[in-house]
Short mmCIF file of C-alpha atoms and ligand atoms in Angstrom, two decimals:
data_model
loop_
_atom_site.label_atom_id
_atom_site.label_comp_id
_atom_site.label_asym_id
_atom_site.label_seq_id
_atom_site.Cartn_x
_atom_site.Cartn_y
_atom_site.Cartn_z
CA UNK A 1 23.87 -3.01 -78.54
CA UNK A 2 21.42 -5.88 -78.36
CA UNK A 3 22.45 -9.52 -78.45
CA UNK A 4 21.36 -9.74 -82.10
CA UNK A 5 23.50 -6.76 -83.01
CA UNK A 6 26.47 -8.27 -81.19
CA UNK A 7 25.97 -11.59 -82.97
CA UNK A 8 25.95 -9.80 -86.33
CA UNK A 9 29.23 -8.02 -85.57
CA UNK A 10 30.79 -11.27 -84.35
CA UNK A 11 29.68 -12.92 -87.58
CA UNK A 12 31.39 -10.32 -89.74
CA UNK A 13 34.58 -10.47 -87.68
CA UNK A 14 34.77 -14.25 -87.63
CA UNK A 15 34.47 -14.49 -91.41
CA UNK A 16 37.51 -12.21 -91.68
CA UNK A 17 39.42 -14.91 -89.77
CA UNK A 18 37.89 -18.14 -91.02
CA UNK A 19 34.50 -19.52 -91.98
CA UNK A 20 35.27 -22.45 -89.68
CA UNK A 21 35.74 -20.31 -86.57
CA UNK A 22 32.89 -20.58 -84.08
CA UNK A 23 32.82 -17.86 -81.43
CA UNK A 24 31.02 -18.24 -78.12
CA UNK A 25 29.71 -15.19 -76.32
CA UNK A 26 29.89 -14.84 -72.55
CA UNK A 27 27.72 -11.95 -71.32
CA UNK A 28 29.52 -10.24 -68.47
CA UNK A 29 26.87 -9.17 -65.97
CA UNK A 30 29.00 -7.45 -63.32
CA UNK A 31 27.50 -4.03 -64.04
CA UNK A 32 24.05 -4.77 -62.66
CA UNK A 33 22.38 -6.59 -59.80
CA UNK A 34 18.99 -6.30 -61.48
CA UNK A 35 17.89 -9.84 -62.21
CA UNK A 36 15.26 -8.56 -64.66
CA UNK A 37 18.04 -7.29 -66.92
CA UNK A 38 19.65 -10.73 -66.91
CA UNK A 39 16.30 -12.38 -67.62
CA UNK A 40 15.81 -10.16 -70.68
CA UNK A 41 19.20 -11.26 -71.96
CA UNK A 42 18.27 -14.87 -71.30
CA UNK A 43 15.00 -14.45 -73.17
CA UNK A 44 16.94 -13.11 -76.15
CA UNK A 45 18.86 -16.40 -76.13
CA UNK A 46 21.96 -15.74 -74.05
CA UNK A 47 23.02 -18.73 -71.95
CA UNK A 48 26.60 -18.08 -70.79
CA UNK A 49 27.06 -15.39 -68.15
CA UNK A 50 30.28 -14.14 -66.58
CA UNK A 51 30.94 -12.62 -63.15
CA UNK A 52 34.14 -11.44 -61.55
CA UNK A 53 33.13 -11.39 -57.88
CA UNK A 54 32.06 -14.46 -55.94
CA UNK A 55 29.59 -12.57 -53.76
CA UNK A 56 27.75 -11.04 -56.75
CA UNK A 57 27.78 -14.33 -58.57
CA UNK A 58 26.20 -16.04 -55.59
CA UNK A 59 23.26 -13.61 -55.57
CA UNK A 60 22.66 -14.05 -59.29
CA UNK A 61 23.09 -17.83 -59.33
CA UNK A 62 20.59 -18.15 -56.50
CA UNK A 63 18.21 -15.56 -57.94
CA UNK A 64 18.14 -17.25 -61.37
CA UNK A 65 18.46 -20.86 -60.25
CA UNK A 66 15.41 -21.91 -62.30
CA UNK A 67 17.18 -20.94 -65.57
CA UNK A 68 19.77 -23.25 -67.19
CA UNK A 69 22.53 -20.63 -67.28
CA UNK A 70 26.25 -21.46 -67.64
CA UNK A 71 28.12 -19.35 -65.09
CA UNK A 72 31.72 -18.40 -65.88
CA UNK A 73 33.91 -16.99 -63.14
CA UNK A 74 36.27 -14.45 -64.72
CA UNK A 75 37.70 -12.41 -61.83
CA UNK A 76 40.68 -12.61 -59.54
CA UNK A 77 39.87 -15.40 -57.10
CA UNK A 78 41.02 -15.06 -53.51
CA UNK A 79 41.85 -18.35 -51.85
CA UNK A 80 39.38 -17.74 -49.03
CA UNK A 81 36.54 -17.54 -51.60
CA UNK A 82 37.27 -20.84 -53.33
CA UNK A 83 34.84 -22.95 -51.30
CA UNK A 84 32.07 -20.42 -51.75
CA UNK A 85 32.64 -20.36 -55.50
CA UNK A 86 32.75 -24.16 -55.82
CA UNK A 87 29.41 -24.42 -54.02
CA UNK A 88 27.88 -22.38 -56.83
CA UNK A 89 28.91 -25.10 -59.27
CA UNK A 90 30.40 -22.75 -61.89
CA UNK A 91 30.46 -23.99 -65.47
CA UNK A 92 34.01 -22.72 -65.81
CA UNK A 93 36.68 -20.76 -63.96
CA UNK A 94 38.49 -18.64 -66.56
CA UNK A 95 40.94 -16.92 -64.26
CA UNK A 96 43.54 -19.43 -63.07
CA UNK A 97 46.45 -17.05 -62.69
CA UNK A 98 49.01 -19.12 -60.78
CA UNK A 99 49.98 -22.71 -60.06
CA UNK A 100 49.27 -22.05 -56.38
CA UNK A 101 45.69 -21.03 -57.10
CA UNK A 102 45.17 -24.13 -59.23
CA UNK A 103 46.58 -26.24 -56.39
CA UNK A 104 44.22 -24.67 -53.88
CA UNK A 105 41.18 -25.26 -56.10
CA UNK A 106 42.33 -28.80 -56.87
CA UNK A 107 42.45 -29.60 -53.16
CA UNK A 108 39.00 -28.21 -52.37
CA UNK A 109 37.10 -29.49 -55.41
CA UNK A 110 35.47 -32.90 -55.32
CA UNK A 111 35.22 -33.23 -59.09
CA UNK A 112 37.12 -31.85 -62.10
CA UNK A 113 36.33 -28.20 -62.79
CA UNK A 114 36.64 -26.69 -66.28
CA UNK A 115 39.29 -23.97 -66.12
CA UNK A 116 41.28 -21.61 -68.32
CA UNK A 117 44.76 -20.34 -67.64
CA UNK A 118 44.84 -16.54 -67.52
CA UNK A 119 47.77 -14.96 -69.32
CA UNK A 120 49.05 -11.45 -68.72
CA UNK A 121 49.65 -10.91 -72.42
CA UNK A 122 50.19 -7.16 -72.17
CA UNK A 123 52.59 -7.58 -69.24
CA UNK A 124 50.90 -4.72 -67.42
CA UNK A 125 51.94 -4.92 -63.75
CA UNK A 126 48.40 -4.07 -62.60
CA UNK A 127 47.01 -7.12 -64.35
CA UNK A 128 46.66 -10.64 -63.07
CA UNK A 129 47.69 -13.65 -65.05
CA UNK A 130 50.78 -15.65 -65.81
CA UNK A 131 53.74 -14.19 -67.60
CA UNK A 132 53.53 -15.47 -71.18
CA UNK A 133 56.99 -17.06 -70.88
CA UNK A 134 55.77 -19.26 -68.03
CA UNK A 135 52.35 -20.09 -69.41
CA UNK A 136 53.12 -23.31 -71.26
CA UNK A 137 55.19 -24.89 -68.48
CA UNK A 138 52.58 -23.98 -65.90
CA UNK A 139 49.77 -25.32 -68.08
CA UNK A 140 51.53 -28.65 -68.49
CA UNK A 141 52.42 -28.83 -64.81
CA UNK A 142 48.79 -28.28 -63.81
CA UNK A 143 47.62 -30.86 -66.33
CA UNK A 144 50.06 -33.40 -65.01
CA UNK A 145 49.59 -32.91 -61.27
CA UNK A 146 46.13 -31.54 -60.54
CA UNK A 147 43.34 -33.92 -61.59
CA UNK A 148 40.51 -31.63 -60.48
CA UNK A 149 41.69 -28.83 -62.75
CA UNK A 150 40.29 -29.64 -66.17
CA UNK A 151 42.25 -27.16 -68.28
CA UNK A 152 40.45 -26.27 -71.51
CA UNK A 153 42.55 -23.39 -72.79
CA UNK A 154 43.61 -19.83 -72.10
CA UNK A 155 42.12 -16.46 -71.28
CA UNK A 156 43.52 -12.95 -71.54
CA UNK A 157 42.56 -9.31 -71.21
CA UNK A 158 43.87 -7.24 -74.12
CA UNK A 159 46.30 -4.38 -73.60
CA UNK A 160 44.63 -1.39 -71.97
CA UNK A 161 45.35 1.25 -74.62
CA UNK A 162 43.82 2.93 -77.67
CA UNK A 163 46.74 1.72 -79.76
CA UNK A 164 45.26 -1.05 -81.87
CA UNK A 165 48.71 -2.45 -82.63
CA UNK A 166 49.43 -3.03 -78.97
CA UNK A 167 46.04 -4.66 -78.41
CA UNK A 168 46.53 -6.92 -81.41
CA UNK A 169 50.02 -7.84 -80.19
CA UNK A 170 48.66 -9.07 -76.86
CA UNK A 171 46.04 -11.18 -78.63
CA UNK A 172 48.58 -12.59 -81.09
CA UNK A 173 50.83 -13.60 -78.22
CA UNK A 174 47.98 -15.33 -76.43
CA UNK A 175 46.91 -17.13 -79.60
CA UNK A 176 50.47 -18.41 -80.13
CA UNK A 177 50.42 -19.91 -76.65
CA UNK A 178 46.97 -21.40 -77.32
CA UNK A 179 48.22 -22.89 -80.57
CA UNK A 180 51.15 -24.58 -78.80
CA UNK A 181 48.77 -25.99 -76.20
CA UNK A 182 46.31 -27.46 -78.71
CA UNK A 183 48.18 -30.80 -78.81
CA UNK A 184 47.57 -30.95 -75.05
CA UNK A 185 43.84 -30.52 -75.37
CA UNK A 186 43.42 -26.74 -75.32
CA UNK A 187 40.16 -25.84 -77.06
CA UNK A 188 39.20 -22.41 -75.80
CA UNK A 189 40.94 -19.11 -76.46
CA UNK A 190 38.95 -16.56 -74.44
CA UNK A 191 39.84 -13.02 -75.46
CA UNK A 192 38.02 -9.84 -76.46
CA UNK A 193 35.73 -7.52 -74.52
CA UNK A 194 33.37 -4.66 -75.48
CA UNK A 195 36.06 -2.44 -76.94
CA UNK A 196 38.22 -5.00 -78.70
CA UNK A 197 36.27 -8.19 -79.44
CA UNK A 198 36.51 -7.77 -83.21
CA UNK A 199 40.30 -7.49 -83.05
CA UNK A 200 40.39 -10.52 -80.76
CA UNK A 201 38.30 -12.60 -83.16
CA UNK A 202 40.51 -11.59 -86.08
CA UNK A 203 43.41 -12.94 -84.00
CA UNK A 204 41.65 -16.26 -83.41
CA UNK A 205 39.55 -15.84 -80.27
CA UNK A 206 36.72 -18.37 -80.00
CA UNK A 207 35.20 -16.98 -76.81
CA UNK A 208 34.52 -13.31 -76.13
CA UNK A 209 33.46 -11.77 -72.82
CA UNK A 210 31.27 -8.77 -73.47
CA UNK A 211 29.88 -6.62 -70.69
CA UNK A 212 29.18 -2.90 -70.98
CA UNK A 213 28.42 -2.75 -74.72
CA UNK A 214 25.76 -5.44 -74.33
CA UNK A 215 24.39 -4.71 -70.87
CA UNK A 216 23.74 -1.03 -71.54
CA UNK A 217 20.97 -1.64 -74.03
CA UNK A 218 19.29 -4.19 -71.73
CA UNK A 219 19.48 -1.80 -68.79
CA UNK A 220 17.89 1.04 -70.76
CA UNK A 221 15.09 -1.12 -72.13
CA UNK A 222 13.05 -0.96 -68.85
C1 PLP B 301 34.55 -6.72 -66.96
C2 PLP B 301 35.25 -7.79 -67.67
C3 PLP B 301 34.91 -8.08 -69.01
C4 PLP B 301 33.89 -7.29 -69.81
O1 PLP B 301 34.34 -5.99 -70.01
P1 PLP B 301 33.56 -4.96 -70.95
O2 PLP B 301 34.61 -4.03 -71.39
O3 PLP B 301 32.54 -4.32 -70.09
O4 PLP B 301 32.96 -5.70 -72.07
C5 PLP B 301 35.58 -9.13 -69.63
N1 PLP B 301 36.51 -9.86 -68.97
C6 PLP B 301 36.84 -9.62 -67.70
C7 PLP B 301 37.87 -10.47 -67.04
C8 PLP B 301 36.23 -8.58 -67.01
O5 PLP B 301 36.58 -8.33 -65.74
#
């Protein structure tokens, strides 16, 4: 689907939740290294891009440095890649999945970095992210002790299943945590991907990360 088509579907979904809900779209570009594809998305108006590997992000950041793109890092971050990532000046790191990782970034950063706490809301052992039970304590601990981690909210990947109830449950759980963190400044609830962004928005997501469903039409359009 094109960006316009995605925006229309987001619009319908958000009105089912609330007319006051504003949903940001992060275009996940990990499926292509073709900078022309990303430029077409940019020309259609997309400004926030997401990558889950530091190496790939580096190539794209450097290749598109003339464009004012917001780069979101969304993948599992290895400690030995932190310096490389920080040099790219990411707009946001969405995948803080432990206190130790936050500590390591805090130490290496020379200014506050916008971050989200990643929550393993489906409790799938293959997934990264904090256990939901520990999320609030960890969030507050990071906020209190790590001045270079500017926590702005939470991120999750929905349950990996066709069962809509299970998917919805993981989003509800994440939203509950987000809601409890609002008094501490949480503003962003990043949830929903190509297959489940409408469910996520119905459950209160205000930032979706859409890759395949969006990229495909820009890759075909050669
Ligand atoms: C790949 C990825 C996405 C986008 O997934 P699609 O299903 O292709 O839309 C979103 N978030 C994260 C963390 C990802 O790794």
